[in-house]
XYZ file of C-alpha atoms in Angstrom:
315
model
C 49.076 101.582 18.569
C 50.321 100.497 21.909
C 52.351 103.048 23.849
C 54.400 102.568 27.067
C 54.869 105.812 28.853
C 57.411 106.338 31.693
C 56.635 109.034 34.011
C 53.019 108.582 33.206
C 51.801 110.043 36.379
C 53.376 113.477 35.658
C 51.752 116.379 33.885
C 52.947 115.639 30.444
C 52.541 111.791 30.775
C 48.956 112.129 32.048
C 47.814 114.608 29.330
C 49.534 112.483 26.641
C 48.017 109.173 27.894
C 44.466 110.585 27.811
C 45.026 112.073 24.345
C 46.152 108.677 23.028
C 43.295 106.983 24.836
C 40.775 109.441 23.327
C 42.235 108.489 19.793
C 41.689 104.755 20.437
C 45.310 103.768 21.258
C 46.463 101.546 24.137
C 48.432 103.079 26.975
C 50.523 101.516 29.714
C 52.129 103.655 32.394
C 55.153 103.209 34.578
C 55.806 105.496 37.403
C 57.002 105.366 41.023
C 53.840 107.035 42.224
C 50.180 106.648 41.611
C 48.477 109.167 39.129
C 46.723 111.785 41.302
C 44.346 112.686 38.550
C 43.119 109.750 36.685
C 42.892 106.036 36.778
C 41.853 105.814 32.996
C 44.974 103.713 32.179
C 46.922 100.848 33.908
C 50.041 102.106 35.689
C 52.642 99.833 37.168
C 54.380 101.307 40.283
C 58.221 100.914 39.746
C 61.264 102.937 40.552
C 63.054 102.894 37.207
C 66.215 104.569 38.792
C 67.012 101.247 40.639
C 69.900 99.234 39.131
C 68.600 96.371 36.907
C 69.887 93.585 35.004
C 66.836 91.884 33.445
C 65.083 93.672 30.529
C 63.198 91.043 28.568
C 59.549 91.674 28.810
C 59.955 94.489 31.106
C 62.561 96.446 33.195
C 63.730 94.277 36.150
C 61.683 91.319 34.693
C 58.396 93.237 35.576
C 55.352 92.192 33.569
C 54.994 94.896 30.892
C 52.419 94.352 28.194
C 53.670 94.297 24.562
C 54.079 97.738 23.121
C 55.194 99.427 19.859
C 56.957 102.502 21.167
C 58.285 103.902 24.425
C 57.765 107.564 25.424
C 60.293 108.145 28.179
C 59.266 110.975 30.247
C 60.326 109.989 33.698
C 62.927 112.211 35.483
C 63.645 114.264 38.477
C 62.930 117.558 36.858
C 63.348 120.453 39.175
C 66.557 122.324 38.387
C 67.280 123.913 41.571
C 66.347 120.948 43.538
C 69.028 118.837 41.728
C 71.515 121.496 42.590
C 70.791 120.924 46.129
C 70.619 117.090 45.649
C 72.795 116.172 42.922
C 72.321 112.320 43.387
C 68.927 112.866 41.646
C 70.734 113.882 38.476
C 72.513 110.373 38.643
C 69.120 108.789 39.018
C 67.854 110.449 35.725
C 70.938 108.861 33.936
C 70.352 105.523 35.445
C 66.684 105.348 34.594
C 67.485 106.418 31.041
C 69.950 103.604 30.725
C 67.348 101.072 32.093
C 64.730 102.366 29.474
C 67.236 102.119 26.671
C 68.279 98.648 27.713
C 64.602 97.689 27.683
C 64.142 99.121 24.165
C 67.321 97.345 22.918
C 66.136 93.923 24.409
C 62.673 94.221 22.922
C 63.340 95.990 19.690
C 61.384 99.132 20.479
C 61.836 102.789 19.196
C 62.015 105.520 21.909
C 60.910 109.120 22.372
C 63.291 110.768 24.862
C 62.234 113.906 26.711
C 65.057 116.151 26.945
C 64.984 119.823 27.805
C 65.964 123.350 26.952
C 68.428 123.278 29.797
C 70.912 121.360 27.592
C 71.662 124.723 25.844
C 72.724 126.336 29.160
C 72.355 129.960 29.693
C 71.871 131.388 26.220
C 74.225 134.463 25.639
C 74.257 133.947 21.813
C 70.552 133.859 21.534
C 70.968 130.784 19.075
C 68.709 127.907 19.838
C 68.595 125.802 16.658
C 69.261 122.228 17.532
C 72.808 122.137 16.346
C 73.891 125.080 18.393
C 73.783 123.412 21.914
C 77.216 123.910 23.427
C 77.749 121.588 26.304
C 80.521 123.674 27.877
C 77.573 125.980 28.891
C 76.130 123.323 31.231
C 74.464 125.177 34.016
C 73.385 122.487 36.443
C 73.382 118.675 37.431
C 69.938 118.542 35.897
C 70.988 119.860 32.395
C 74.031 117.567 32.696
C 71.554 114.558 33.268
C 69.782 115.524 30.180
C 72.931 115.905 28.141
C 74.009 112.499 29.275
C 70.590 110.995 28.548
C 70.696 112.392 25.004
C 74.295 110.973 24.744
C 73.015 107.470 25.738
C 70.256 107.690 23.271
C 72.613 108.618 20.363
C 74.939 105.848 21.274
C 72.133 103.282 21.385
C 71.150 104.420 17.852
C 74.667 104.011 16.655
C 75.513 100.699 18.434
C 72.230 98.888 18.496
C 70.143 100.513 15.835
C 67.491 101.885 18.431
C 65.274 104.259 16.445
C 64.682 107.598 18.417
C 63.380 111.073 18.478
C 64.828 113.391 21.124
C 62.447 116.246 22.083
C 63.753 119.294 23.953
C 60.910 120.752 25.965
C 60.601 124.158 27.506
C 58.605 125.164 30.573
C 55.360 123.080 29.846
C 52.479 124.115 31.887
C 48.668 123.849 32.071
C 46.384 121.003 32.896
C 47.356 118.476 35.617
C 50.153 120.698 36.857
C 49.261 121.617 40.502
C 50.946 118.937 42.720
C 53.168 121.761 44.123
C 53.807 119.754 47.260
C 55.672 117.295 45.066
C 57.455 119.466 42.794
C 57.217 123.314 42.543
C 56.807 124.691 39.206
C 56.643 128.459 38.611
C 53.187 128.790 36.906
C 51.075 126.806 39.314
C 53.193 128.143 42.333
C 52.341 131.686 41.163
C 48.661 130.829 40.420
C 48.297 129.600 43.995
C 50.073 132.493 45.694
C 48.519 135.228 43.607
C 45.065 133.742 44.077
C 45.682 133.943 47.846
C 46.981 137.387 47.740
C 50.426 136.421 48.604
C 53.427 138.125 46.950
C 55.549 136.251 44.223
C 59.295 136.498 43.666
C 61.003 136.748 40.321
C 64.712 136.341 40.041
C 65.765 138.683 37.400
C 63.592 141.276 35.818
C 64.862 140.490 32.378
C 64.635 136.838 32.709
C 62.872 135.541 29.484
C 61.573 131.996 28.860
C 59.704 129.993 26.343
C 56.508 128.737 27.913
C 54.707 125.842 26.212
C 51.088 125.009 26.807
C 50.738 121.345 27.389
C 48.245 120.626 24.640
C 50.776 121.955 22.152
C 53.553 119.897 23.706
C 51.383 116.701 23.555
C 50.333 117.418 19.963
C 54.102 117.564 19.042
C 54.785 114.190 20.852
C 51.944 112.533 19.188
C 53.106 113.721 15.782
C 56.485 112.312 16.728
C 55.295 108.999 17.739
C 53.264 108.562 14.536
C 56.194 109.580 12.290
C 58.780 107.538 14.251
C 56.740 104.425 13.928
C 56.237 104.861 10.214
C 60.005 105.639 9.746
C 59.220 109.019 8.363
C 61.140 110.875 11.047
C 63.955 109.202 13.094
C 67.335 109.839 14.526
C 66.399 113.513 15.073
C 66.709 115.973 17.922
C 63.891 118.495 17.917
C 62.907 121.568 19.943
C 59.236 121.298 21.031
C 58.179 124.603 22.417
C 55.919 127.586 21.621
C 58.807 129.544 20.116
C 57.991 132.920 21.836
C 59.806 134.535 24.700
C 58.136 136.107 27.757
C 59.503 137.446 31.046
C 58.540 136.061 34.336
C 57.233 139.410 35.253
C 54.840 139.311 32.310
C 53.773 135.731 33.243
C 52.986 136.893 36.745
C 50.945 139.903 35.339
C 48.989 137.540 33.055
C 48.102 135.328 35.973
C 46.901 138.427 37.894
C 44.750 139.472 34.910
C 43.141 135.830 34.707
C 42.391 136.028 38.473
C 41.076 139.604 38.327
C 43.673 140.889 40.908
C 46.677 143.087 40.858
C 49.706 140.747 41.902
C 52.465 141.765 44.214
C 55.641 140.962 42.345
C 58.966 141.144 44.032
C 61.888 141.172 41.779
C 65.213 139.982 43.071
C 68.429 140.742 41.025
C 70.416 137.619 41.577
C 69.820 134.487 39.414
C 69.694 131.270 41.530
C 72.485 128.754 40.965
C 71.813 126.428 37.971
C 68.992 128.415 36.407
C 68.822 129.683 32.914
C 68.005 133.450 32.456
C 67.176 133.468 28.602
C 65.748 130.948 26.337
C 63.437 131.249 23.221
C 63.315 128.076 21.139
C 63.895 127.759 17.386
C 61.099 125.415 16.423
C 61.615 125.626 12.660
C 62.775 121.952 12.558
C 59.676 120.831 14.416
C 57.505 122.689 11.955
C 59.387 121.256 8.944
C 59.522 117.626 10.194
C 56.326 117.315 12.105
C 54.061 119.890 10.785
C 54.043 121.301 14.409
C 52.280 124.575 14.825
C 51.733 125.834 18.509
C 48.149 127.134 19.032
C 48.107 128.468 22.336
C 50.005 131.641 23.249
C 50.937 132.577 26.863
C 47.931 134.891 27.526
C 45.464 132.186 26.439
C 47.418 129.496 28.116
C 47.483 131.271 31.437
C 43.796 131.843 31.174
C 43.084 128.143 30.605
C 45.668 127.094 33.364
C 43.924 129.487 35.837
C 40.444 128.188 34.908
C 41.450 124.603 35.247
C 43.149 125.293 38.601
C 40.239 126.908 39.933
C 38.030 124.034 38.868
C 40.262 121.570 40.333
C 40.780 123.417 43.616
C 44.525 123.897 43.063
C 44.488 127.666 43.201
C 43.035 127.951 46.678
């Protein structure tokens, strides 16, 4: 199996690529930055958000090797950052268009990485895939993922591009400590708590579905296999742990893993664009993919802290 991964230098892309390589598959990465963790697979440095007109062989005529499927992970992914810099949401839409044009020109199926953010702030506590109500769109980031999904659906309808859309939720774990590039809450809290610094939670009751990266990657691999065989296609699937935990609890678990008592500051106000409640309904992933998350938050935090300490990211 030959897999092209966009956003291959990110956390999910790196873990996915290494998993595929370990199973004997070929991987080719495309990213606008070098991979800070591994050089185990070739990566073409390319800004996929630039306008393009040529897609035969590679986006913009770049020399891509032949592949069987595209896993499209590349995106500007920090919600509040895109509130402050909304042009990055437009970049997300442009790069998804470019990847879809590449798939159309070369007859390739696509796995598209969407987000729980498409559900908006859940007040109905319904998160089956059909319950997304786009009038609840919270931010430019969530709008860019809604637009990306819409493009995928249109390319399937108009051009027959096979797809699976995965809606991820707060993926964390290995290869997730490049905080200077993009702050994510778990590696940020690990760093601050390990240094004895306070951490701030916006909303005591804020509950999210945290997904350990190995579970996320396992779901993607299952999707890749079933999309290539035609067993599953033209489906939108939540890929998460299926359990809700508060950010306060997450911070407490980091403290336990580090052997310290964290100083947690709770602010009442929700920051613009951020979701305050989400727990995924993963019944469709279980049914279609045989997906069964193995790592709950307590164990996942323990592993994330251990990896961060070994890598030097928690100091």
